[in-house]
Coordinates of C-alpha atoms and ligand atoms in Angstrom, one line a residue:
X1 CA -18.4 1.0 16.6
X2 CA -17.0 3.8 18.6
X3 CA -13.7 5.4 17.7
X4 CA -10.9 7.3 19.2
X5 CA -10.7 10.8 17.9
X6 CA -7.6 11.8 19.8
X7 CA -4.4 10.1 20.7
X8 CA -1.1 11.0 22.3
X9 CA 2.0 9.2 21.1
X10 CA 5.6 9.4 21.9
X11 CA 8.1 9.4 19.0
X12 CA 11.9 9.2 19.1
X13 CA 14.2 9.5 16.0
X14 CA 17.3 7.3 15.7
X15 CA 20.6 8.3 17.2
X16 CA 23.5 9.0 14.8
X17 CA 26.0 6.2 14.8
X18 CA 29.4 6.9 16.4
X19 CA 32.4 7.6 14.3
X20 CA 35.2 5.1 14.3
X21 CA 38.8 5.2 15.5
X22 CA 40.8 3.0 13.2
X23 CA 44.2 3.0 11.5
X24 CA 45.2 1.6 8.2
X25 CA 46.9 -1.7 8.7
X26 CA 48.8 -3.6 6.0
X27 CA 51.9 -5.7 5.9
X28 CA 55.0 -3.6 5.7
X29 CA 53.1 -0.5 6.7
X30 CA 53.2 -0.6 10.5
X31 CA 51.8 2.8 11.1
X32 CA 49.1 3.6 8.5
X33 CA 47.0 6.8 8.7
X34 CA 43.6 7.1 10.4
X35 CA 40.8 5.4 8.4
X36 CA 37.9 5.4 10.8
X37 CA 34.6 5.9 8.9
X38 CA 31.7 8.1 10.0
X39 CA 28.6 6.9 11.8
X40 CA 25.4 6.5 9.9
X41 CA 22.5 8.8 10.3
X42 CA 19.6 7.8 12.6
X43 CA 16.2 7.1 11.1
X44 CA 13.5 9.8 10.9
X45 CA 10.0 9.6 12.2
X46 CA 7.6 10.2 9.4
X47 CA 3.8 10.3 9.7
X48 CA 1.9 9.5 6.6
X49 CA -1.8 9.5 5.8
X50 CA -3.4 6.3 4.5
X51 CA -6.9 5.7 3.1
X52 CA -6.9 2.3 4.7
X53 CA -7.4 3.8 8.1
X54 CA -10.4 5.6 9.3
X55 CA -9.8 5.9 13.0
X56 CA -7.0 6.4 15.5
X57 CA -7.9 3.2 17.3
X58 CA -4.5 1.6 16.7
X59 CA -2.9 4.1 18.9
X60 CA -4.8 2.9 22.0
X61 CA -2.5 -0.1 22.1
X62 CA 0.7 1.3 20.6
X63 CA 1.9 4.6 21.8
X64 CA 5.7 4.5 21.5
X65 CA 7.6 4.7 18.2
X66 CA 11.3 4.7 17.8
X67 CA 13.3 4.9 14.6
X68 CA 16.4 2.8 14.2
X69 CA 19.8 4.1 15.2
X70 CA 22.6 4.7 12.7
X71 CA 25.3 2.1 12.6
X72 CA 28.8 2.9 13.8
X73 CA 31.5 3.8 11.4
X74 CA 34.0 1.2 10.6
X75 CA 37.6 0.8 9.6
X76 CA 38.9 1.4 6.0
X77 CA 36.7 4.5 5.8
X78 CA 33.5 2.6 5.8
X79 CA 30.5 4.7 6.8
X80 CA 28.0 3.2 9.2
X81 CA 24.6 2.2 7.9
X82 CA 21.8 4.8 8.1
X83 CA 19.1 3.8 10.5
X84 CA 15.8 3.0 9.0
X85 CA 13.0 5.6 9.2
X86 CA 9.8 4.7 11.0
X87 CA 6.7 5.5 9.2
X88 CA 3.5 5.9 11.2
X89 CA 0.3 5.7 9.3
X90 CA -2.8 7.7 10.3
X91 CA -6.1 8.3 8.6
X92 CA -6.4 11.3 6.3
X93 CA -7.8 14.3 8.3
X94 CA -5.3 13.8 11.2
X95 CA -3.8 16.9 12.6
X96 CA -0.5 16.5 14.4
X97 CA 0.5 18.8 17.1
X98 CA 3.3 19.0 19.7
X99 CA 1.6 17.8 22.8
X100 CA 3.8 20.0 25.1
X101 CA 3.7 23.3 23.2
X102 CA 0.4 22.9 21.3
X103 CA 2.2 23.9 18.1
X104 CA 0.6 22.4 15.0
X105 CA 3.2 20.4 13.1
X106 CA 1.1 19.0 10.3
X107 CA -2.3 18.5 8.9
X108 CA -2.5 15.5 6.7
X109 CA -5.6 15.7 4.5
X110 CA -5.0 13.4 1.6
X111 CA -3.9 9.9 1.0
X112 CA -0.1 9.3 1.1
X113 CA 0.6 12.9 2.2
X114 CA 3.5 12.7 4.6
X115 CA 5.5 14.8 7.0
X116 CA 8.8 14.3 8.8
X117 CA 8.3 15.0 12.4
X118 CA 11.7 14.5 13.9
X119 CA 14.9 13.9 12.0
X120 CA 17.4 11.2 13.0
X121 CA 20.7 12.4 14.5
X122 CA 23.7 12.7 12.2
X123 CA 26.5 10.3 12.6
X124 CA 29.8 11.2 14.3
X125 CA 32.8 11.8 12.2
X126 CA 35.5 9.1 12.1
X127 CA 39.0 9.8 13.3
X128 CA 40.3 10.4 9.8
X129 CA 38.7 13.8 9.9
X130 CA 40.8 14.8 12.9
X131 CA 44.3 14.2 11.6
X132 CA 46.4 17.3 11.7
X133 CA 50.1 18.0 11.0
X134 CA 50.7 17.8 14.7
X135 CA 48.6 14.8 15.4
X136 CA 48.6 12.5 12.5
X137 CA 47.2 9.6 14.4
X138 CA 44.1 11.0 16.2
X139 CA 42.7 8.5 18.7
X140 CA 39.5 10.5 18.7
X141 CA 36.2 10.2 16.8
X142 CA 32.9 12.0 17.3
X143 CA 29.9 10.4 18.9
X144 CA 26.6 10.5 16.9
X145 CA 24.0 13.1 17.6
X146 CA 21.2 11.6 19.7
X147 CA 17.8 11.3 18.2
X148 CA 15.1 13.8 19.1
X149 CA 12.0 12.9 21.1
X150 CA 8.5 14.5 21.0
X151 CA 5.1 13.9 22.4
X152 CA 2.5 14.3 19.8
X153 CA -1.1 14.8 19.9
X154 CA -3.1 13.4 17.0
X155 CA -6.5 14.7 16.4
X156 CA -8.8 13.3 13.8
X157 CA -11.0 15.8 12.1
X158 CA -12.1 14.2 8.8
X159 CA -14.1 11.2 9.6
X160 CA -16.7 10.9 7.0
X161 CA -18.1 11.8 3.7
X162 CA -21.5 12.3 5.2
X163 CA -22.4 13.6 8.7
X164 CA -25.7 13.0 10.4
X165 CA -26.9 15.9 12.5
X166 CA -30.2 16.4 14.4
X167 CA -31.8 16.7 17.7
X168 CA -31.4 13.9 20.3
X169 CA -33.7 11.0 19.6
X170 CA -34.4 12.1 15.9
X171 CA -33.3 8.6 14.8
X172 CA -29.7 9.3 13.6
X173 CA -28.3 6.1 14.9
X174 CA -31.2 4.1 13.6
X175 CA -30.6 5.7 10.2
X176 CA -26.9 4.9 10.3
X177 CA -27.8 1.3 11.0
X178 CA -30.3 1.1 8.1
X179 CA -27.8 2.7 5.6
X180 CA -24.7 0.8 6.7
X181 CA -23.6 -2.4 8.5
X182 CA -22.9 -0.4 11.7
X183 CA -24.8 -1.4 14.8
X184 CA -24.8 1.6 17.1
X185 CA -26.7 1.7 20.3
X186 CA -30.2 2.9 19.8
X187 CA -32.7 3.8 22.4
X188 CA -35.8 5.8 23.0
X189 CA -34.2 8.5 25.1
X190 CA -32.1 11.6 24.3
X191 CA -28.3 11.3 24.3
X192 CA -28.2 7.6 23.6
X193 CA -25.1 8.2 21.5
X194 CA -22.2 9.4 23.6
X195 CA -19.4 9.1 21.1
X196 CA -19.6 9.2 17.3
X197 CA -20.3 6.1 15.3
X198 CA -19.0 5.4 11.8
X199 CA -20.5 3.2 9.1
X200 CA -19.6 2.5 5.5
X201 CA -22.2 2.5 2.8
X202 CA -21.2 0.7 -0.3
X203 CA -21.6 2.5 -3.6
X204 CA -19.9 0.1 -6.0
X205 CA -17.7 -2.9 -5.3
X206 CA -14.8 -0.6 -4.7
X207 CA -16.1 2.6 -3.4
X208 CA -18.0 3.4 -0.3
X209 CA -19.2 6.4 1.6
X210 CA -18.3 6.8 5.2
X211 CA -21.2 8.1 7.4
X212 CA -20.6 9.6 10.8
X213 CA -23.4 9.6 13.4
X214 CA -22.7 12.1 16.1
X215 CA -24.4 12.7 19.4
X216 CA -27.6 14.7 19.3
X217 CA -27.3 18.5 19.1
X218 CA -29.4 20.9 21.1
X219 CA -29.9 24.7 21.2
X220 CA -26.8 26.2 22.6
X221 CA -24.6 23.4 21.3
X222 CA -22.1 25.9 19.8
X223 CA -21.6 27.3 23.3
X224 CA -21.0 23.9 24.8
X225 CA -24.5 22.8 25.8
X226 CA -25.3 19.1 25.6
X227 CA -22.8 16.7 24.1
X228 CA -22.8 17.3 20.4
X229 CA -20.5 20.3 20.4
X230 CA -17.5 18.2 21.3
X231 CA -18.1 16.3 18.1
X232 CA -19.0 19.1 15.7
X233 CA -15.3 19.0 14.6
X234 CA -16.1 15.7 13.0
X235 CA -18.5 17.2 10.7
X236 CA -16.3 20.1 9.8
X237 CA -14.7 18.2 7.0
X238 CA -17.6 16.0 5.9
X239 CA -18.7 16.7 2.4
X240 CA -22.3 16.3 2.9
X241 CA -24.8 16.8 5.8
X242 CA -27.9 14.8 6.4
X243 CA -30.1 16.8 8.8
X244 CA -32.5 14.4 10.4
X245 CA -35.8 15.6 11.8
X246 CA -38.5 13.5 13.5
X247 CA -41.8 13.8 11.7
X248 CA -43.8 12.6 14.7
X249 CA -42.3 15.4 16.9
X250 CA -42.6 18.5 14.8
X251 CA -45.1 21.3 14.9
X252 CA -47.4 21.3 11.9
X253 CA -47.6 25.1 11.8
X254 CA -43.8 25.4 11.9
X255 CA -42.2 22.1 10.8
X256 CA -38.8 23.5 10.3
X257 CA -38.5 25.3 13.7
X258 CA -36.0 22.9 15.2
X259 CA -34.2 22.5 11.9
X260 CA -33.5 26.2 11.8
X261 CA -32.4 26.3 15.5
X262 CA -29.8 23.6 14.8
X263 CA -28.7 25.1 11.5
X264 CA -28.1 28.3 13.5
X265 CA -25.9 26.4 16.0
X266 CA -23.9 25.0 13.1
X267 CA -23.4 28.4 11.7
X268 CA -22.3 29.8 15.1
X269 CA -19.9 26.9 15.5
X270 CA -18.3 27.5 12.1
X271 CA -19.9 29.5 9.2
X272 CA -18.1 27.2 6.8
X273 CA -20.5 24.4 7.8
X274 CA -23.2 26.4 6.0
X275 CA -21.4 25.9 2.7
X276 CA -21.7 22.2 2.8
X277 CA -24.3 20.4 0.7
X278 CA -27.0 19.1 2.8
X279 CA -30.5 17.7 2.7
X280 CA -33.2 17.1 5.2
X281 CA -34.3 13.6 6.1
X282 CA -37.8 13.5 7.4
X283 CA -37.7 10.4 9.6
X284 CA -40.2 8.3 11.4
X285 CA -42.8 8.6 8.7
X286 CA -44.3 5.2 9.9
X287 CA -45.6 6.9 13.0
X288 CA -49.1 8.3 13.2
X289 CA -49.4 11.9 14.1
X290 CA -52.2 12.9 16.5
X291 CA -53.3 15.6 14.0
X292 CA -53.5 12.9 11.3
X293 CA -51.0 14.7 9.0
X294 CA -49.1 12.4 6.7
X295 CA -45.5 12.6 5.4
X296 CA -46.9 14.1 2.1
X297 CA -48.5 16.9 4.0
X298 CA -45.4 17.7 5.9
X299 CA -43.3 17.5 2.8
X300 CA -45.5 20.1 1.1
X301 CA -45.1 22.4 4.1
X302 CA -41.3 22.0 3.8
X303 CA -41.5 22.7 0.1
X304 CA -43.6 25.8 0.8
X305 CA -40.7 27.0 3.0
X306 CA -38.4 26.7 0.0
X307 CA -36.6 23.5 1.1
X308 CA -37.0 19.9 0.2
X309 CA -36.7 16.7 2.2
X310 CA -36.5 12.9 1.7
X311 CA -39.1 11.0 3.7
X312 CA -38.0 7.8 5.3
X313 CA -38.6 5.4 8.1
X314 CA -35.2 4.4 9.4
X315 CA -37.1 1.7 11.4
X316 CA -39.1 0.0 8.7
X317 CA -36.8 0.8 5.8
X318 CA -39.4 2.8 3.9
X319 CA -37.7 5.4 1.7
X320 CA -34.2 4.1 2.5
X321 CA -33.4 2.9 -1.0
X322 CA -34.3 6.3 -2.4
X323 CA -32.1 8.0 0.2
X324 CA -29.2 5.7 -0.8
X325 CA -29.7 6.5 -4.4
X326 CA -29.8 10.2 -3.7
X327 CA -26.6 10.0 -1.6
X328 CA -24.8 8.0 -4.3
X329 CA -25.6 10.8 -6.8
X330 CA -25.1 13.8 -4.6
X331 CA -22.6 12.9 -1.8
X332 CA -20.0 10.8 -3.5
X333 CA -16.7 12.6 -4.1
Ligands
LIG401 N1 -41.2 4.5 14.7 C1 -40.0 4.8 14.4 N2 -39.1 4.9 15.4 C2 -37.8 5.3 15.1 C3 -37.4 5.6 13.7 N3 -36.1 5.9 13.8 C4 -35.7 5.9 15.0 N4 -36.7 5.5 15.8 C5 -36.7 5.3 17.3 O1 -36.4 6.5 17.9 C6 -35.6 6.3 19.1 C7 -34.3 7.1 19.0 O2 -33.5 6.6 17.9 P1 -32.0 6.8 17.8 O3 -31.5 6.2 16.5 O4 -31.3 6.2 19.1 O5 -31.9 8.3 17.8 P2 -30.6 9.3 17.8 O6 -31.0 10.5 16.9 O7 -29.4 8.5 17.4 O8 -30.6 9.8 19.3 P3 -29.3 10.3 20.1 O9 -28.2 9.4 19.9 O10 -29.8 10.3 21.5 O11 -29.1 11.7 19.6 C8 -35.4 4.8 19.2 O12 -36.4 4.3 20.1 C9 -35.7 4.4 17.8 O13 -36.1 3.0 17.7 C10 -38.4 5.4 12.7 O14 -38.2 5.7 11.5 N5 -39.7 5.1 13.1
LIG402 MG1 -27.8 8.2 18.4

């Protein structure tokens, strides 16, 4: 499942209703005073975060949003109805900016957090407001103030509880498919994943953890090399990182070399990434190494360097249950 991480939408708040020109009419009172009511206010455009959404995919088919106009004022001093607001739901982690000026209008991080983006126009005043000593029967009422329109850019930053990082071909997508129901494209060449994939790992009947698989990272990613840098923003707000390394591909005398190179890239991209909890997943332990070293031997070397890792084969499923248990205990919110 690929997802949209950016969308541009067009929003328009409701016009204010126009004020009314009307005069009081009753039997035996041929010339009553002005009693035209005010127009109703136009609806606002409100954007609200909802936990039910995890992507911006809905906005690929729906880009225009308009709030209802205010109703016109009526006789006997009746105010027009206020136009209904339009509420647009987005996933938590959506940043809203003005597409034309770049100004950030809002950053919705938690469920139900909402922001009013454009207000509806106020209604016009009815003719009763314009009566004066000289003109007691004004035939004039105000029009409503028109709604405001804006082009907005929505950018989704928070995609997942857990982010998978690693070199191309390390087995991140395979790991996503063994931890979740997601079925991303997997192949034996670097840069198979071109856009991030998301999957949900169930914890209990109600709760699940969202896992994001991003394209492989390479040295220089923080300066734009490869593909992964474009997607680093997706891991900025993940709670937990799984750093996937390929056991069949690492150097026995320096098993963490590539790990440190990528960690350095993460740090260059945003030092705050270093504050996230993380663990190393030693993947592809089903493969034979030419030097005959087994997963236990590599794990010992990693321990000797002061780190720990969880050994798995994303392909055969070995170690996956342990990894799931570990994530439930350490990566759930
Ligand atoms: N033997 C073995 N092969 C694996 C394992 N995990 C992944 N692979 C293979 O490694 C290759 C790359 O796997 P992917 O899951 O596409 O790797 P990736 O890290 O997502 O790669 P990019 O998207 O290019 O960054 C595929 O041929 C997988 O079948 C494993 O545990 N054991
Ligand atoms: Mg992949």
